[in-house]
Amino acid sequence: MDVHEYLRRSALAVERLAPRIGPTYREMILTAAQAGAWDIAVPDLVGALSEEDVAITTAEKEELRLLMVHTGAPLTYLVKIRTVGHRST
């Protein structure tokens, strides 16, 4: 994925998933996104989804994985995110 694709996909992921998390994390993530700091916004979004136990679709999780891998960010919190219909054990 080139940089333009990364930026586009990061913006879409934040736009789609940030409304599902609490206001404290949401504000922090949206501030980073507005500044174009996707390398902060996306991992923070992943962390918030994990911390708040928000279930997402398998496709959304895969999209976040691709974004995290693109920047070399650790997948520690991503693997903890539940997908719709599945409970972590």
mmCIF file with all atom_site columns, C-alpha atoms in Angstrom, residues 43 46 68-69 71-79:
data_model
loop_
_atom_site.group_PDB
_atom_site.id
_atom_site.type_symbol
_atom_site.label_atom_id
_atom_site.label_alt_id
_atom_site.label_comp_id
_atom_site.label_asym_id
_atom_site.label_entity_id
_atom_site.label_seq_id
_atom_site.pdbx_PDB_ins_code
_atom_site.Cartn_x
_atom_site.Cartn_y
_atom_site.Cartn_z
_atom_site.occupancy
_atom_site.B_iso_or_equiv
_atom_site.pdbx_formal_charge
_atom_site.auth_seq_id
_atom_site.auth_comp_id
_atom_site.auth_asym_id
_atom_site.auth_atom_id
_atom_site.pdbx_PDB_model_num
ATOM 1  C CA . PRO A 1 43 ? -2.825 2.540  17.020 1.00 0.00 ? 43 PRO A CA 1
ATOM 2  C CA . VAL A 1 46 ? -6.944 -0.058 18.122 1.00 0.00 ? 46 VAL A CA 1
ATOM 3  C CA . MET A 1 68 ? -0.861 -1.423 11.662 1.00 0.00 ? 68 MET A CA 1
ATOM 4  C CA . VAL A 1 69 ? 1.431  -3.683 9.637  1.00 0.00 ? 69 VAL A CA 1
ATOM 5  C CA . THR A 1 71 ? 3.602  1.268  9.900  1.00 0.00 ? 71 THR A CA 1
ATOM 6  C CA . GLY A 1 72 ? 5.237  -1.575 11.792 1.00 0.00 ? 72 GLY A CA 1
ATOM 7  C CA . ALA A 1 73 ? 3.073  -1.001 14.869 1.00 0.00 ? 73 ALA A CA 1
ATOM 8  C CA . PRO A 1 74 ? 2.714  -3.953 17.256 1.00 0.00 ? 74 PRO A CA 1
ATOM 9  C CA . LEU A 1 75 ? -0.459 -6.014 16.950 1.00 0.00 ? 75 LEU A CA 1
ATOM 10 C CA . THR A 1 76 ? -0.726 -6.701 20.691 1.00 0.00 ? 76 THR A CA 1
ATOM 11 C CA . TYR A 1 77 ? -4.021 -4.861 21.201 1.00 0.00 ? 77 TYR A CA 1
ATOM 12 C CA . LEU A 1 78 ? -5.435 -5.740 17.802 1.00 0.00 ? 78 LEU A CA 1
ATOM 13 C CA . VAL A 1 79 ? -5.460 -9.461 18.532 1.00 0.00 ? 79 VAL A CA 1
#
